Coordinates of C-alpha atoms in Angstrom, one line a residue:
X1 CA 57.2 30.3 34.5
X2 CA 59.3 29.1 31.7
X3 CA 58.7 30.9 28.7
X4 CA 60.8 28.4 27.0
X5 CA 58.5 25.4 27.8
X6 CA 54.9 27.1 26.9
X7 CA 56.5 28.2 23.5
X8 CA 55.8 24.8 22.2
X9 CA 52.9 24.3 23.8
X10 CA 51.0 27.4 22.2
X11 CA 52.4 26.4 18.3
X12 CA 51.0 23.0 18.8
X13 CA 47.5 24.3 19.7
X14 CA 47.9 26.7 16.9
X15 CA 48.8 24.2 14.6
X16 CA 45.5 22.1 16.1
X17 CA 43.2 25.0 15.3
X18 CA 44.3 25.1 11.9
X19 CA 44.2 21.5 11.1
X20 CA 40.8 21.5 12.5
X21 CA 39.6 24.6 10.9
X22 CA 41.1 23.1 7.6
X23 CA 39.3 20.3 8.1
X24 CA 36.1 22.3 8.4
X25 CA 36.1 24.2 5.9
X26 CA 37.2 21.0 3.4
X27 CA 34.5 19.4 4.7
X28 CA 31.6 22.1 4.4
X29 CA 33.3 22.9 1.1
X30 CA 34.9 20.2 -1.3
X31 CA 33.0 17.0 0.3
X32 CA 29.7 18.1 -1.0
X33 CA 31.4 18.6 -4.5
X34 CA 32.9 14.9 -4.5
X35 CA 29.4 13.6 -3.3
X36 CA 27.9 15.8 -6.6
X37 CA 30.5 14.4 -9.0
X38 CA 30.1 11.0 -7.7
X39 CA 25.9 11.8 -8.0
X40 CA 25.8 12.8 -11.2
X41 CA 28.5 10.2 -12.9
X42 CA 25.9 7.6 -11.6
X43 CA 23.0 9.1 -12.7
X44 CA 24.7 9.5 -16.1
X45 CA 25.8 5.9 -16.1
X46 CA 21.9 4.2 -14.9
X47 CA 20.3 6.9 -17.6
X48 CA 22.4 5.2 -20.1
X49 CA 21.8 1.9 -19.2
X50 CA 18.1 2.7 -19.2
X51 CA 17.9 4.5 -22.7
X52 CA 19.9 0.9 -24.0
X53 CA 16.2 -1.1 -23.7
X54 CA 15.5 0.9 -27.0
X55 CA 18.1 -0.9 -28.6
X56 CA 17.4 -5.0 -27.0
X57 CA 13.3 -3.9 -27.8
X58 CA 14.2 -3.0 -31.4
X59 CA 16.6 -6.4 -31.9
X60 CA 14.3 -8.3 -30.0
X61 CA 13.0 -11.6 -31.7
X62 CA 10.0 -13.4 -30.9
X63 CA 10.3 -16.3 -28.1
X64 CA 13.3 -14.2 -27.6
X65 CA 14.6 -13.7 -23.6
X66 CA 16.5 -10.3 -22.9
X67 CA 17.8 -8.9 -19.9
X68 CA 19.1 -5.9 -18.3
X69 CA 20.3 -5.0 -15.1
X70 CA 20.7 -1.9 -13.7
X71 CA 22.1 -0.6 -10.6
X72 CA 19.3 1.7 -8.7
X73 CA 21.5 3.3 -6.5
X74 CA 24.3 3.1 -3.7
X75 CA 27.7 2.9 -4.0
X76 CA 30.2 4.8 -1.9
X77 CA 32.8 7.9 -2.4
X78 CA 35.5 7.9 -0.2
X79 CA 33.9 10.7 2.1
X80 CA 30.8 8.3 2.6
X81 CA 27.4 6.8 1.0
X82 CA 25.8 8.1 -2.5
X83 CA 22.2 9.0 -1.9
X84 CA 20.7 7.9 -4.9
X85 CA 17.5 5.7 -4.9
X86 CA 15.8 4.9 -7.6
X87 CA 12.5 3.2 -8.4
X88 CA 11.7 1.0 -12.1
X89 CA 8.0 0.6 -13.0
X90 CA 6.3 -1.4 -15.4
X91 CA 3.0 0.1 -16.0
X92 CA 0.3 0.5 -18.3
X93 CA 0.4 3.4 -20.7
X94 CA -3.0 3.4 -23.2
X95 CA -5.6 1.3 -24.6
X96 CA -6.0 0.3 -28.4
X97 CA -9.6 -0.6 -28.7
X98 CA -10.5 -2.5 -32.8
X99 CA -14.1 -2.6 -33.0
X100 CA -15.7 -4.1 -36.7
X101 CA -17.9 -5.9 -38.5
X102 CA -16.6 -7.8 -41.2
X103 CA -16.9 -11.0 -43.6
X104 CA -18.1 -14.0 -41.2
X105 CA -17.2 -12.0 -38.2
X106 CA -17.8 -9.4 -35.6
X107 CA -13.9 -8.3 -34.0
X108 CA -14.4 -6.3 -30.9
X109 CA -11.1 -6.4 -29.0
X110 CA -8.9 -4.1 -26.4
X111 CA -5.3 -4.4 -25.7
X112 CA -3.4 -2.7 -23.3
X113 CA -0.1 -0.4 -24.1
X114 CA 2.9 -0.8 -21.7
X115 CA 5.7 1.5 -20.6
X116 CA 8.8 1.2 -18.8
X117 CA 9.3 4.0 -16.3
X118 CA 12.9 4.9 -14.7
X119 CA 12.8 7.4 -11.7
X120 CA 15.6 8.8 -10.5
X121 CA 15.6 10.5 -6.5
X122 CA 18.5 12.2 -5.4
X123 CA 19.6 14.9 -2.7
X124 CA 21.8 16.7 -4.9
X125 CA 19.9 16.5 -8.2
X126 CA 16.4 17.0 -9.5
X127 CA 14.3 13.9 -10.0
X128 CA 13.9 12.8 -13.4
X129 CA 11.9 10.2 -14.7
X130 CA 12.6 8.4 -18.4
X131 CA 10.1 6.7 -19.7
X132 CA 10.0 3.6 -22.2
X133 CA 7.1 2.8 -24.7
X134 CA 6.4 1.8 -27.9
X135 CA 10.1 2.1 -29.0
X136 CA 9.8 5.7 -28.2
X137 CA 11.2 7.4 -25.4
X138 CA 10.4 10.7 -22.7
X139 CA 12.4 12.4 -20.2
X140 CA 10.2 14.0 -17.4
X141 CA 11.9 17.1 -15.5
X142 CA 11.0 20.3 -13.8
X143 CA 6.9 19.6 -14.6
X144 CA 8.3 19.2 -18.1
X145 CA 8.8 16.4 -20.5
X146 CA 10.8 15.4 -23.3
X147 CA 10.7 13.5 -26.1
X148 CA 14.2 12.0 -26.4
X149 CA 13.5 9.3 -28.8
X150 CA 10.1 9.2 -31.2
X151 CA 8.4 5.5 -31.7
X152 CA 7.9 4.6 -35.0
X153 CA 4.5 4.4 -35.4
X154 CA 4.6 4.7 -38.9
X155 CA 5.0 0.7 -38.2
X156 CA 2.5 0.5 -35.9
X157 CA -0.5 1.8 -38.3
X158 CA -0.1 1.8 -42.5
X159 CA -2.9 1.3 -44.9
X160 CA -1.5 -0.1 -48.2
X161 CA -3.8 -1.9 -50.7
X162 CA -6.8 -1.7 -49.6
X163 CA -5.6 -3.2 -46.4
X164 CA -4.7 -1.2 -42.8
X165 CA -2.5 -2.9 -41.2
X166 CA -2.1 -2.4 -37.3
X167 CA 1.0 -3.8 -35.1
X168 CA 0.2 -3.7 -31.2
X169 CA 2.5 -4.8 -28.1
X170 CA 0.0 -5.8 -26.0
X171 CA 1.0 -5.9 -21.9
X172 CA 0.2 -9.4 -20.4
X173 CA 1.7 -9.5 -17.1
X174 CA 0.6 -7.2 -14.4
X175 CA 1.9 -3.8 -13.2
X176 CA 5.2 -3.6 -11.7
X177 CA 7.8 -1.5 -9.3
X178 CA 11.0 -2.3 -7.5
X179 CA 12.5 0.5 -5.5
X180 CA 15.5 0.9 -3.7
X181 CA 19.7 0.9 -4.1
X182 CA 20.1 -2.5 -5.5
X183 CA 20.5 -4.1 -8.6
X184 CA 17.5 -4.8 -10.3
X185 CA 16.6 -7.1 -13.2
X186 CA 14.5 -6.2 -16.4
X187 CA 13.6 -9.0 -18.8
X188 CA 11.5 -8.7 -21.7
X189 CA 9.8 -11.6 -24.0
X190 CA 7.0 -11.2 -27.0
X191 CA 5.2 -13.5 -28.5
X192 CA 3.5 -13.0 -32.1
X193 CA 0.4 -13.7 -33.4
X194 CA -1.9 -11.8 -36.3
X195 CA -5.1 -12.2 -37.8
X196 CA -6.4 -10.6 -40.7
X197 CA -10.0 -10.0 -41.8
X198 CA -11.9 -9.1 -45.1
X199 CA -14.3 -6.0 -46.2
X200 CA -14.6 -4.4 -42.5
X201 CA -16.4 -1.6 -41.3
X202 CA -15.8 -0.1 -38.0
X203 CA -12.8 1.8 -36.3
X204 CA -9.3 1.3 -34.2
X205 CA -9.7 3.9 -31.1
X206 CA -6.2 4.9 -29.5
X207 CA -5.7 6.0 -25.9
X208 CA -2.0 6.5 -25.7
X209 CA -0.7 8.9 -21.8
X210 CA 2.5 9.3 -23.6
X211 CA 2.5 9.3 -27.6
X212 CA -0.5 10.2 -28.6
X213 CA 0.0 13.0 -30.4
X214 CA 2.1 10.5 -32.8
X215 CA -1.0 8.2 -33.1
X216 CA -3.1 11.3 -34.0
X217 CA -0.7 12.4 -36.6
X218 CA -1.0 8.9 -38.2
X219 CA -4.2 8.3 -38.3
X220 CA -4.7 12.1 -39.8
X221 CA -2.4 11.6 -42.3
X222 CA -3.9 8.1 -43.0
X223 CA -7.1 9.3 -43.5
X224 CA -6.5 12.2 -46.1
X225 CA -5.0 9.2 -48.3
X226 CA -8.6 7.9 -48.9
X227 CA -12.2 8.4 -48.6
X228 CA -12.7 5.1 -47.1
X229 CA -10.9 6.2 -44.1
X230 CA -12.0 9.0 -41.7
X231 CA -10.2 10.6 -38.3
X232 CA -12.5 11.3 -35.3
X233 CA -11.2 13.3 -33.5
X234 CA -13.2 13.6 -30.3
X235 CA -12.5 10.1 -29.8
X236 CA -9.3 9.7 -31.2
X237 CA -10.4 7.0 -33.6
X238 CA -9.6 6.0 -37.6
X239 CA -12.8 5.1 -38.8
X240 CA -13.2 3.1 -42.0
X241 CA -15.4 1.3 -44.5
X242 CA -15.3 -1.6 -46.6
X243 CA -11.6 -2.3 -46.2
X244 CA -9.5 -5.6 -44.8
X245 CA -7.5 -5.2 -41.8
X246 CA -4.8 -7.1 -40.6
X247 CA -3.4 -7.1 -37.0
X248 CA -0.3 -8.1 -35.8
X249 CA -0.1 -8.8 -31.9
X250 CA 2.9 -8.6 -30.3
X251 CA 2.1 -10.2 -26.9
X252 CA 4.9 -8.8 -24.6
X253 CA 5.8 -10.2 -21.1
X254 CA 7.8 -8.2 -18.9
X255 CA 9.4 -8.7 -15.6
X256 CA 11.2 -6.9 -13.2
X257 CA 13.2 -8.4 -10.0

């Protein structure tokens, strides 16, 4: 046998063996990482996107039409698909229940807190969920949450002259979710009314999944400002007695497609 002639025939399958064991090992090894870069540059990017609604709900105007889009998921890296799938909920988040006797009138009403929930599924990350409400927002991770941005409800509840003065954004479509890789569509549209009402006696109860610690603080700190206010706090309610209120409704309608 020719020595001559297997000489190259051994170096190519060497060469084979390498290429192929280079291949495996780039593949078990630095793929994964490009799929995790890619993963977590997206996840940055929707987060983002998400945490901008606290901007168009703060410059939103009554009658007033905004939109976001965001992309859930997909997309590609050059060594295949991303994984990411997410899943946008509107939902509702508490109860604000005024009841009161007053001048003329008897005001028993309930309207219904809204959030706007982001989650976030991946194979390379941990889920995480942001959620929207109230101008406020929380980051749920690891059984833990978050408060990344506090509402203001210091605006939503102030007594001043005699007169507490209550601002709700009332949910009045029906709950919501869109899942999947796509691109989905989140508009959001208020419109205002307000009443107000003289020498009332009764109470404003708050049930609030996500900020009701903020509520509790308010009302509290309302009701050491005067002895015609009072905090119960087994039912998380500001009481009062012989004082106007005025309430601003803020009835929002939100969509996502």
């Amino acid at each position: 046998m020719d020595k001559k002639a297997i000489s190259p025939v051994v170096s190519m399958m060497l060469i084979l063996a390498i290429i192929t064991t280079s291949i495996s090992v780039l593949w078990a090894n630095y793929v994964p990482i490009v799929k995790k870069r890619a993963e977590i540059e997206h996840n940055e990017k929707l987060s983002d996107e998400f945490l901008s609604i606290s901007t168009i709900y703060s410059l939103l105007n009554e009658n007033e039409s905004k939109v976001i889009s965001l992309k859930l998921g997909g997309g590609e890296t050059t060594f295949g698909h991303l994984t990411t799938s997410s899943t946008l909920k509107v939902k509702k988040t508490g109860t604000v229940i005024v009841d009161m006797s007053c001048d003329n009138s008897t005001v028993r009403k309930s309207f219904s807190l809204f959030g706007i929930e982001l989650s976030i599924h991946n194979t390379y990350l941990p889920d995480r969920a942001f959620v929207f409400s109230e101008g406020g927002i929380k980051v749920f991770q690891y059984d833990k949450n978050i408060t990344r941005l506090k509402p203001n409800i210091n605006e939503s509840l102030r007594f001043q002259n005699d007169t507490l003065m209550l601002r709700i954004d009332n949910l009045t479509t029906k709950p919501q979710e869109v899942s999947g890789s796509g691109i989905v569509y989140l508009r959001l549209k208020f419109e205002c009314h307000s009443d107000r009402y003289d020498n009332c006696t009764g109470f404003i109860q708050v049930n609030d999944s996500l900020f009701e610690e903020e509520w509790i603080g308010v009302m509290e700190s309302l009701s050491k400002r005067s002895d015609k206010l009072s905090f119960d706090s087994e039912n998380n309610s500001l009481e009062f007695n012989g004082i106007n209120v005025s309430i601003l409704v803020r009835d929002f309608v939100v969509n996502a497609s």
